[in-house]
Amino acid sequence: MKDDPVEDVELRLREWRAAEYPADGAERIWRLYESLTHDLAYTLCEQLRLILEPTLATRLKGDYRTGKRLNMKKVISYIASDFTKDKIWLRRTKPSQREYQILISIDDSKSMAESHSIHLAYQTLALISKALSRLESGDIGIAKFGETVDLLHGFDEGPFSDQAGTKVINAFRFNQKATNVLSLLDTSLKVLEHARARKAMSSASAADLWQLQIIISDGMCQDHDKLRTILRKAEEQRVMIVFIILDSLHPGSAKQRSSAHHGSILTMDKAEFKNVDGKVELQLQKYLDTFPFEYYVILREVEALPEVLAGTLKQFFERISEE
């Protein structure tokens, strides 16, 4: 019976963590995850390419004596010139090469270890980063968050190489005691705003720059009302945020049955005190019913990521194409 490559990589990861993260092992771990997700990264890349290509539609520009569509702003002057100024047509010229900046943010908190999500998080990181790099979709940034937020790979550091992957994977310890998603978004919007300003100084196409943040976490976050406020701000800044919830402890999972942490996020309840007819009552509701993120996917197995992420990003790029 052949060894399961997924289980083998997870075993190597546990051994590396048990040995207190020796620096010389980080590169080997990164290459293992890159190899493990290679085919899936190619699949995701091709799916995103199909989504991205329509958004690179050619634009109508003028002014020409013949073309596909009238430039209505020129018609009046055309008539006033006794029909001599006849460059009144628009033509499709060259693709409007929209640019993208994509920030991948990974939860570095202790709850990720307790919910057995580290292995899935590393697979997700390798898959997304390699797919986006192969797609040459734009600049990629990587951050980790918990009690604090740290930018591990900036937008101005060039392509996300194997060396960058090794550096990033070696930066995680999954021992931060809190998961401050509100602080993450506040910091991220500042990082993205600065990156947009830098791009505007060096590129004439900054107006076509769109920014995306992908959050990889077990989904545990507080301050849902405050998060909705900052998410509206992100929308105003043309930043889309996709939350990938790693649900390693989904119902029926062997890991879930052996864990005392918590079960699937799908079955989790949230307690709230509410005023009912003048009386304060404790009410329970499904956690995901109050989840503030509009775009989120629940990931149980990394094999499903290309399809579910492509479906979510399709909404993002379709919205862009309408702009």
mmCIF file of C-alpha atoms in Angstrom:
data_model
loop_
_atom_site.group_PDB
_atom_site.id
_atom_site.type_symbol
_atom_site.label_atom_id
_atom_site.label_comp_id
_atom_site.label_asym_id
_atom_site.label_seq_id
_atom_site.Cartn_x
_atom_site.Cartn_y
_atom_site.Cartn_z
ATOM 1 C CA MET A 1 0.000 0.000 0.000
ATOM 2 C CA LYS A 2 1.431 3.360 -1.053
ATOM 3 C CA ASP A 3 2.040 6.112 1.457
ATOM 4 C CA ASP A 4 -0.410 9.007 1.418
ATOM 5 C CA PRO A 5 1.608 12.098 0.341
ATOM 6 C CA VAL A 6 -0.727 14.427 2.248
ATOM 7 C CA GLU A 7 -0.287 12.509 5.496
ATOM 8 C CA ASP A 8 3.453 12.233 4.866
ATOM 9 C CA VAL A 9 3.824 16.013 4.499
ATOM 10 C CA GLU A 10 1.712 16.590 7.601
ATOM 11 C CA LEU A 11 3.980 14.189 9.530
ATOM 12 C CA ARG A 12 7.077 16.100 8.361
ATOM 13 C CA LEU A 13 5.403 19.307 9.506
ATOM 14 C CA ARG A 14 4.698 17.904 12.968
ATOM 15 C CA GLU A 15 8.290 16.718 13.265
ATOM 16 C CA TRP A 16 9.597 20.153 12.247
ATOM 17 C CA ARG A 17 7.375 21.891 14.795
ATOM 18 C CA ALA A 18 8.289 19.384 17.520
ATOM 19 C CA ALA A 19 11.971 20.122 16.857
ATOM 20 C CA GLU A 20 11.299 23.836 17.547
ATOM 21 C CA TYR A 21 11.368 24.958 13.903
ATOM 22 C CA PRO A 22 15.024 24.466 12.924
ATOM 23 C CA ALA A 23 15.861 27.068 10.262
ATOM 24 C CA ASP A 24 17.363 24.551 7.860
ATOM 25 C CA GLY A 25 14.045 22.694 7.730
ATOM 26 C CA ALA A 26 11.913 25.616 6.527
ATOM 27 C CA GLU A 27 12.983 25.320 2.897
ATOM 28 C CA ARG A 28 12.284 21.589 2.852
ATOM 29 C CA ILE A 29 8.816 22.116 4.352
ATOM 30 C CA TRP A 30 7.982 24.828 1.826
ATOM 31 C CA ARG A 31 9.089 22.648 -1.082
ATOM 32 C CA LEU A 32 7.005 19.760 0.246
ATOM 33 C CA TYR A 33 3.874 21.927 0.301
ATOM 34 C CA GLU A 34 4.686 23.440 -3.074
ATOM 35 C CA SER A 35 5.026 19.936 -4.544
ATOM 36 C CA LEU A 36 1.898 18.714 -2.777
ATOM 37 C CA THR A 37 -0.253 21.493 -4.243
ATOM 38 C CA HIS A 38 1.455 21.815 -7.644
ATOM 39 C CA ASP A 39 -1.365 20.307 -9.709
ATOM 40 C CA LEU A 40 -4.051 22.171 -7.767
ATOM 41 C CA ALA A 41 -2.152 25.456 -8.234
ATOM 42 C CA TYR A 42 -2.146 24.871 -11.987
ATOM 43 C CA THR A 43 -5.895 24.170 -11.910
ATOM 44 C CA LEU A 44 -6.606 27.332 -9.919
ATOM 45 C CA CYS A 45 -4.358 29.380 -12.204
ATOM 46 C CA GLU A 46 -6.247 28.263 -15.310
ATOM 47 C CA GLN A 47 -9.635 28.849 -13.704
ATOM 48 C CA LEU A 48 -8.621 32.361 -12.671
ATOM 49 C CA ARG A 49 -7.209 33.008 -16.140
ATOM 50 C CA LEU A 50 -10.636 32.322 -17.634
ATOM 51 C CA ILE A 51 -12.107 34.814 -15.169
ATOM 52 C CA LEU A 52 -9.427 37.450 -15.638
ATOM 53 C CA GLU A 53 -9.243 37.504 -19.431
ATOM 54 C CA PRO A 54 -12.724 39.016 -19.950
ATOM 55 C CA THR A 55 -11.769 41.874 -17.609
ATOM 56 C CA LEU A 56 -8.869 42.702 -19.923
ATOM 57 C CA ALA A 57 -11.389 43.796 -22.538
ATOM 58 C CA THR A 58 -10.193 46.278 -25.094
ATOM 59 C CA ARG A 59 -11.421 49.823 -24.644
ATOM 60 C CA LEU A 60 -13.049 52.126 -27.132
ATOM 61 C CA LYS A 61 -10.914 55.164 -27.835
ATOM 62 C CA GLY A 62 -10.936 57.903 -30.409
ATOM 63 C CA ASP A 63 -10.880 59.914 -32.518
ATOM 64 C CA TYR A 64 -11.177 58.164 -35.889
ATOM 65 C CA ARG A 65 -12.940 58.728 -39.224
ATOM 66 C CA THR A 66 -14.363 55.209 -39.061
ATOM 67 C CA GLY A 67 -15.068 52.926 -36.180
ATOM 68 C CA LYS A 68 -17.510 50.839 -34.186
ATOM 69 C CA ARG A 69 -19.287 53.472 -32.126
ATOM 70 C CA LEU A 70 -19.977 57.194 -32.335
ATOM 71 C CA ASN A 71 -18.296 59.505 -29.853
ATOM 72 C CA MET A 72 -21.385 61.522 -28.958
ATOM 73 C CA LYS A 73 -19.268 64.313 -27.489
ATOM 74 C CA LYS A 74 -17.886 64.968 -30.989
ATOM 75 C CA VAL A 75 -21.176 64.917 -32.911
ATOM 76 C CA ILE A 76 -22.178 68.517 -32.135
ATOM 77 C CA SER A 77 -18.807 69.918 -33.197
ATOM 78 C CA TYR A 78 -19.008 67.729 -36.308
ATOM 79 C CA ILE A 79 -22.309 69.314 -37.294
ATOM 80 C CA ALA A 80 -21.102 72.812 -36.344
ATOM 81 C CA SER A 81 -18.030 72.396 -38.569
ATOM 82 C CA ASP A 82 -20.281 71.800 -41.557
ATOM 83 C CA PHE A 83 -19.367 68.099 -41.335
ATOM 84 C CA THR A 84 -15.632 68.643 -41.805
ATOM 85 C CA LYS A 85 -14.388 67.575 -38.376
ATOM 86 C CA ASP A 86 -15.280 63.985 -39.043
ATOM 87 C CA LYS A 87 -13.100 62.188 -36.503
ATOM 88 C CA ILE A 88 -16.149 61.205 -34.505
ATOM 89 C CA TRP A 89 -15.730 57.437 -34.181
ATOM 90 C CA LEU A 90 -14.378 55.257 -31.393
ATOM 91 C CA ARG A 91 -12.288 52.144 -32.004
ATOM 92 C CA ARG A 92 -11.086 49.328 -29.883
ATOM 93 C CA THR A 93 -7.378 49.850 -29.488
ATOM 94 C CA LYS A 94 -5.376 47.951 -26.911
ATOM 95 C CA PRO A 95 -6.244 45.899 -23.831
ATOM 96 C CA SER A 96 -6.838 47.861 -20.652
ATOM 97 C CA GLN A 97 -4.294 45.983 -18.573
ATOM 98 C CA ARG A 98 -5.824 46.187 -15.140
ATOM 99 C CA GLU A 99 -3.363 45.666 -12.329
ATOM 100 C CA TYR A 100 -3.939 43.774 -9.103
ATOM 101 C CA GLN A 101 -2.422 43.778 -5.646
ATOM 102 C CA ILE A 102 -3.316 40.724 -3.599
ATOM 103 C CA LEU A 103 -2.609 40.482 0.131
ATOM 104 C CA ILE A 104 -2.737 36.997 1.664
ATOM 105 C CA SER A 105 -3.193 37.152 5.455
ATOM 106 C CA ILE A 106 -2.787 34.022 7.588
ATOM 107 C CA ASP A 107 -3.937 33.496 11.158
ATOM 108 C CA ASP A 108 -0.936 32.853 13.439
ATOM 109 C CA SER A 109 -2.955 32.297 16.608
ATOM 110 C CA LYS A 110 -2.950 29.355 18.988
ATOM 111 C CA SER A 111 -6.485 28.391 17.952
ATOM 112 C CA MET A 112 -5.145 27.394 14.530
ATOM 113 C CA ALA A 113 -3.003 24.736 16.191
ATOM 114 C CA GLU A 114 -5.810 23.628 18.496
ATOM 115 C CA SER A 115 -8.215 23.215 15.574
ATOM 116 C CA HIS A 116 -5.653 21.229 13.529
ATOM 117 C CA SER A 117 -5.693 23.913 10.810
ATOM 118 C CA ILE A 118 -1.948 24.518 10.327
ATOM 119 C CA HIS A 119 -1.491 21.803 7.707
ATOM 120 C CA LEU A 120 -4.461 23.089 5.707
ATOM 121 C CA ALA A 121 -3.258 26.690 6.106
ATOM 122 C CA TYR A 122 0.158 25.882 4.628
ATOM 123 C CA GLN A 123 -1.443 23.992 1.754
ATOM 124 C CA THR A 124 -3.715 26.954 1.069
ATOM 125 C CA LEU A 125 -0.809 29.416 1.189
ATOM 126 C CA ALA A 126 1.302 27.369 -1.223
ATOM 127 C CA LEU A 127 -1.591 26.772 -3.596
ATOM 128 C CA ILE A 128 -2.798 30.389 -3.803
ATOM 129 C CA SER A 129 0.636 32.027 -3.931
ATOM 130 C CA LYS A 130 1.916 29.733 -6.688
ATOM 131 C CA ALA A 131 -1.298 30.032 -8.711
ATOM 132 C CA LEU A 132 -1.208 33.828 -8.552
ATOM 133 C CA SER A 133 2.520 33.923 -9.332
ATOM 134 C CA ARG A 134 2.033 31.688 -12.385
ATOM 135 C CA LEU A 135 -0.888 33.842 -13.478
ATOM 136 C CA GLU A 136 1.284 36.976 -13.228
ATOM 137 C CA SER A 137 -1.800 38.780 -11.946
ATOM 138 C CA GLY A 138 0.087 41.514 -10.142
ATOM 139 C CA ASP A 139 1.875 42.142 -6.869
ATOM 140 C CA ILE A 140 1.533 39.698 -3.976
ATOM 141 C CA GLY A 141 1.916 40.500 -0.273
ATOM 142 C CA ILE A 142 1.883 38.055 2.651
ATOM 143 C CA ALA A 143 1.026 38.920 6.270
ATOM 144 C CA LYS A 144 0.474 37.039 9.511
ATOM 145 C CA PHE A 145 -1.872 38.149 12.258
ATOM 146 C CA GLY A 146 -2.989 37.314 15.761
ATOM 147 C CA GLU A 147 -2.549 39.780 18.611
ATOM 148 C CA THR A 148 -0.355 41.765 16.193
ATOM 149 C CA VAL A 149 -0.034 42.089 12.420
ATOM 150 C CA ASP A 150 3.268 41.546 10.604
ATOM 151 C CA LEU A 151 3.895 42.043 6.885
ATOM 152 C CA LEU A 152 6.168 39.165 5.861
ATOM 153 C CA HIS A 153 6.424 39.863 2.133
ATOM 154 C CA GLY A 154 5.716 43.355 0.863
ATOM 155 C CA PHE A 155 4.300 44.336 -2.506
ATOM 156 C CA ASP A 156 7.579 46.029 -3.397
ATOM 157 C CA GLU A 157 9.726 42.935 -2.751
ATOM 158 C CA GLY A 158 9.250 41.459 -6.195
ATOM 159 C CA PRO A 159 7.715 38.120 -7.267
ATOM 160 C CA PHE A 160 6.873 35.536 -4.628
ATOM 161 C CA SER A 161 9.822 33.169 -5.091
ATOM 162 C CA ASP A 162 10.789 29.935 -3.347
ATOM 163 C CA GLN A 163 13.126 31.951 -1.141
ATOM 164 C CA ALA A 164 10.210 34.170 -0.164
ATOM 165 C CA GLY A 165 8.080 31.088 0.546
ATOM 166 C CA THR A 166 10.766 29.677 2.825
ATOM 167 C CA LYS A 167 11.049 32.982 4.682
ATOM 168 C CA VAL A 168 7.279 33.244 5.124
ATOM 169 C CA ILE A 169 6.688 29.688 6.291
ATOM 170 C CA ASN A 170 9.501 30.042 8.840
ATOM 171 C CA ALA A 171 7.835 33.122 10.363
ATOM 172 C CA PHE A 172 4.825 31.273 11.770
ATOM 173 C CA ARG A 173 4.634 29.755 15.236
ATOM 174 C CA PHE A 174 0.853 29.583 15.742
ATOM 175 C CA ASN A 175 1.123 30.564 19.390
ATOM 176 C CA GLN A 176 -0.389 34.052 19.514
ATOM 177 C CA LYS A 177 -3.030 34.191 22.222
ATOM 178 C CA ALA A 178 -5.667 36.203 20.343
ATOM 179 C CA THR A 179 -7.033 36.666 16.832
ATOM 180 C CA ASN A 180 -7.626 40.383 16.320
ATOM 181 C CA VAL A 181 -9.289 40.505 12.901
ATOM 182 C CA LEU A 182 -10.344 44.126 13.450
ATOM 183 C CA SER A 183 -6.711 45.149 13.892
ATOM 184 C CA LEU A 184 -5.792 43.094 10.825
ATOM 185 C CA LEU A 185 -8.275 44.928 8.602
ATOM 186 C CA ASP A 186 -7.298 48.333 9.962
ATOM 187 C CA THR A 187 -3.615 47.618 9.296
ATOM 188 C CA SER A 188 -4.289 45.968 5.939
ATOM 189 C CA LEU A 189 -6.227 48.932 4.576
ATOM 190 C CA LYS A 190 -3.338 51.227 5.500
ATOM 191 C CA VAL A 191 -0.833 48.869 3.824
ATOM 192 C CA LEU A 192 -3.003 48.657 0.705
ATOM 193 C CA GLU A 193 -3.571 52.412 0.616
ATOM 194 C CA HIS A 194 0.201 52.988 0.793
ATOM 195 C CA ALA A 195 0.784 50.373 -1.918
ATOM 196 C CA ARG A 196 -1.789 52.069 -4.147
ATOM 197 C CA ALA A 197 -0.081 55.448 -3.635
ATOM 198 C CA ARG A 198 3.317 53.970 -4.547
ATOM 199 C CA LYS A 199 1.833 52.406 -7.673
ATOM 200 C CA ALA A 200 0.270 55.755 -8.635
ATOM 201 C CA MET A 201 3.720 57.366 -8.536
ATOM 202 C CA SER A 202 5.220 54.804 -10.900
ATOM 203 C CA SER A 203 2.370 53.755 -13.165
ATOM 204 C CA ALA A 204 -0.083 55.647 -15.322
ATOM 205 C CA SER A 205 -2.539 52.754 -14.975
ATOM 206 C CA ALA A 206 -3.002 53.142 -11.227
ATOM 207 C CA ALA A 207 -6.628 54.074 -11.845
ATOM 208 C CA ASP A 208 -7.144 50.483 -12.996
ATOM 209 C CA LEU A 209 -5.531 49.031 -9.883
ATOM 210 C CA TRP A 210 -7.738 46.677 -7.903
ATOM 211 C CA GLN A 211 -6.838 45.225 -4.543
ATOM 212 C CA LEU A 212 -7.830 41.947 -2.970
ATOM 213 C CA GLN A 213 -7.215 40.561 0.507
ATOM 214 C CA ILE A 214 -7.500 36.843 1.188
ATOM 215 C CA ILE A 215 -7.765 35.972 4.885
ATOM 216 C CA ILE A 216 -6.928 32.386 5.875
ATOM 217 C CA SER A 217 -8.146 31.541 9.384
ATOM 218 C CA ASP A 218 -10.329 29.211 11.425
ATOM 219 C CA GLY A 219 -12.972 31.949 11.336
ATOM 220 C CA MET A 220 -12.997 32.942 14.975
ATOM 221 C CA CYS A 221 -13.404 36.717 15.246
ATOM 222 C CA GLN A 222 -15.038 39.227 17.572
ATOM 223 C CA ASP A 223 -16.568 42.706 17.144
ATOM 224 C CA HIS A 224 -18.782 41.789 14.218
ATOM 225 C CA ASP A 225 -20.520 45.192 14.149
ATOM 226 C CA LYS A 226 -17.208 47.080 14.103
ATOM 227 C CA LEU A 227 -15.951 44.724 11.394
ATOM 228 C CA ARG A 228 -18.945 45.593 9.208
ATOM 229 C CA THR A 229 -18.054 49.270 9.496
ATOM 230 C CA ILE A 230 -14.462 48.756 8.380
ATOM 231 C CA LEU A 231 -15.592 46.383 5.617
ATOM 232 C CA ARG A 232 -17.731 49.209 4.205
ATOM 233 C CA LYS A 233 -14.608 51.370 4.232
ATOM 234 C CA ALA A 234 -12.752 48.641 2.320
ATOM 235 C CA GLU A 235 -15.511 48.647 -0.288
ATOM 236 C CA GLU A 236 -15.106 52.406 -0.717
ATOM 237 C CA GLN A 237 -11.362 51.905 -1.256
ATOM 238 C CA ARG A 238 -12.030 49.285 -3.970
ATOM 239 C CA VAL A 239 -10.645 46.509 -1.789
ATOM 240 C CA MET A 240 -12.393 43.150 -1.856
ATOM 241 C CA ILE A 241 -11.888 40.846 1.114
ATOM 242 C CA VAL A 242 -12.368 37.086 0.855
ATOM 243 C CA PHE A 243 -12.342 35.053 4.084
ATOM 244 C CA ILE A 244 -11.275 31.413 3.748
ATOM 245 C CA ILE A 245 -12.523 29.588 6.839
ATOM 246 C CA LEU A 246 -10.457 26.483 7.533
ATOM 247 C CA ASP A 247 -12.973 23.998 8.932
ATOM 248 C CA SER A 248 -10.668 21.108 9.751
ATOM 249 C CA LEU A 249 -13.010 19.927 12.476
ATOM 250 C CA HIS A 250 -16.102 19.487 10.349
ATOM 251 C CA PRO A 251 -18.809 17.016 11.462
ATOM 252 C CA GLY A 252 -17.686 13.428 11.158
ATOM 253 C CA SER A 253 -14.001 14.264 11.093
ATOM 254 C CA ALA A 254 -11.816 11.874 13.043
ATOM 255 C CA LYS A 255 -9.822 14.853 14.288
ATOM 256 C CA GLN A 256 -12.994 16.470 15.543
ATOM 257 C CA ARG A 257 -14.003 13.414 17.522
ATOM 258 C CA SER A 258 -10.615 13.313 19.230
ATOM 259 C CA SER A 259 -10.417 17.049 19.943
ATOM 260 C CA ALA A 260 -11.691 18.880 22.998
ATOM 261 C CA HIS A 261 -11.375 22.269 21.269
ATOM 262 C CA HIS A 262 -14.486 22.866 19.210
ATOM 263 C CA GLY A 263 -16.424 21.292 16.387
ATOM 264 C CA SER A 264 -17.337 22.570 12.968
ATOM 265 C CA ILE A 265 -17.951 26.288 12.540
ATOM 266 C CA LEU A 266 -21.160 25.277 10.770
ATOM 267 C CA THR A 267 -22.662 24.023 14.037
ATOM 268 C CA MET A 268 -21.211 26.672 16.318
ATOM 269 C CA ASP A 269 -23.547 28.972 18.267
ATOM 270 C CA LYS A 270 -23.012 32.541 19.402
ATOM 271 C CA ALA A 271 -24.545 33.853 22.621
ATOM 272 C CA GLU A 272 -25.888 37.405 22.753
ATOM 273 C CA PHE A 273 -27.814 39.405 25.330
ATOM 274 C CA LYS A 274 -30.884 41.055 23.766
ATOM 275 C CA ASN A 275 -33.632 43.287 25.099
ATOM 276 C CA VAL A 276 -36.975 41.543 24.652
ATOM 277 C CA ASP A 277 -40.038 43.457 25.910
ATOM 278 C CA GLY A 278 -37.939 45.316 28.453
ATOM 279 C CA LYS A 279 -36.182 42.198 29.694
ATOM 280 C CA VAL A 280 -32.610 41.221 28.935
ATOM 281 C CA GLU A 281 -32.457 37.674 27.626
ATOM 282 C CA LEU A 282 -29.591 35.466 26.563
ATOM 283 C CA GLN A 283 -30.188 34.201 23.050
ATOM 284 C CA LEU A 284 -28.276 31.719 20.931
ATOM 285 C CA GLN A 285 -27.899 31.975 17.178
ATOM 286 C CA LYS A 286 -25.710 30.318 14.608
ATOM 287 C CA TYR A 287 -22.263 31.893 14.530
ATOM 288 C CA LEU A 288 -22.212 32.155 10.740
ATOM 289 C CA ASP A 289 -25.575 33.982 10.743
ATOM 290 C CA THR A 290 -23.764 37.020 12.167
ATOM 291 C CA PHE A 291 -20.490 36.549 10.260
ATOM 292 C CA PRO A 292 -19.708 40.020 8.872
ATOM 293 C CA PHE A 293 -17.827 39.054 5.707
ATOM 294 C CA GLU A 294 -19.894 39.032 2.510
ATOM 295 C CA TYR A 295 -17.398 36.908 0.591
ATOM 296 C CA TYR A 296 -16.338 33.790 2.481
ATOM 297 C CA VAL A 297 -15.794 30.141 1.751
ATOM 298 C CA ILE A 298 -15.641 27.205 4.143
ATOM 299 C CA LEU A 299 -12.715 24.961 3.268
ATOM 300 C CA ARG A 300 -12.533 21.408 4.551
ATOM 301 C CA GLU A 301 -10.188 19.799 2.042
ATOM 302 C CA VAL A 302 -7.599 21.683 0.006
ATOM 303 C CA GLU A 303 -8.677 19.794 -3.141
ATOM 304 C CA ALA A 304 -11.874 21.872 -3.124
ATOM 305 C CA LEU A 305 -10.048 25.216 -2.994
ATOM 306 C CA PRO A 306 -9.612 25.901 -6.740
ATOM 307 C CA GLU A 307 -13.324 25.526 -7.392
ATOM 308 C CA VAL A 308 -14.660 27.380 -4.347
ATOM 309 C CA LEU A 309 -12.103 30.193 -4.497
ATOM 310 C CA ALA A 310 -12.509 30.644 -8.246
ATOM 311 C CA GLY A 311 -16.272 30.859 -7.765
ATOM 312 C CA THR A 312 -15.880 33.565 -5.148
ATOM 313 C CA LEU A 313 -13.243 35.539 -7.060
ATOM 314 C CA LYS A 314 -15.408 35.332 -10.156
ATOM 315 C CA GLN A 315 -17.892 37.592 -8.389
ATOM 316 C CA PHE A 316 -15.059 40.007 -7.634
ATOM 317 C CA PHE A 317 -13.717 40.156 -11.180
ATOM 318 C CA GLU A 318 -17.182 40.356 -12.695
ATOM 319 C CA ARG A 319 -17.814 43.386 -10.516
ATOM 320 C CA ILE A 320 -14.528 44.901 -11.679
ATOM 321 C CA SER A 321 -15.418 44.364 -15.340
ATOM 322 C CA GLU A 322 -18.530 46.472 -14.840
ATOM 323 C CA GLU A 323 -16.502 49.435 -13.599
#
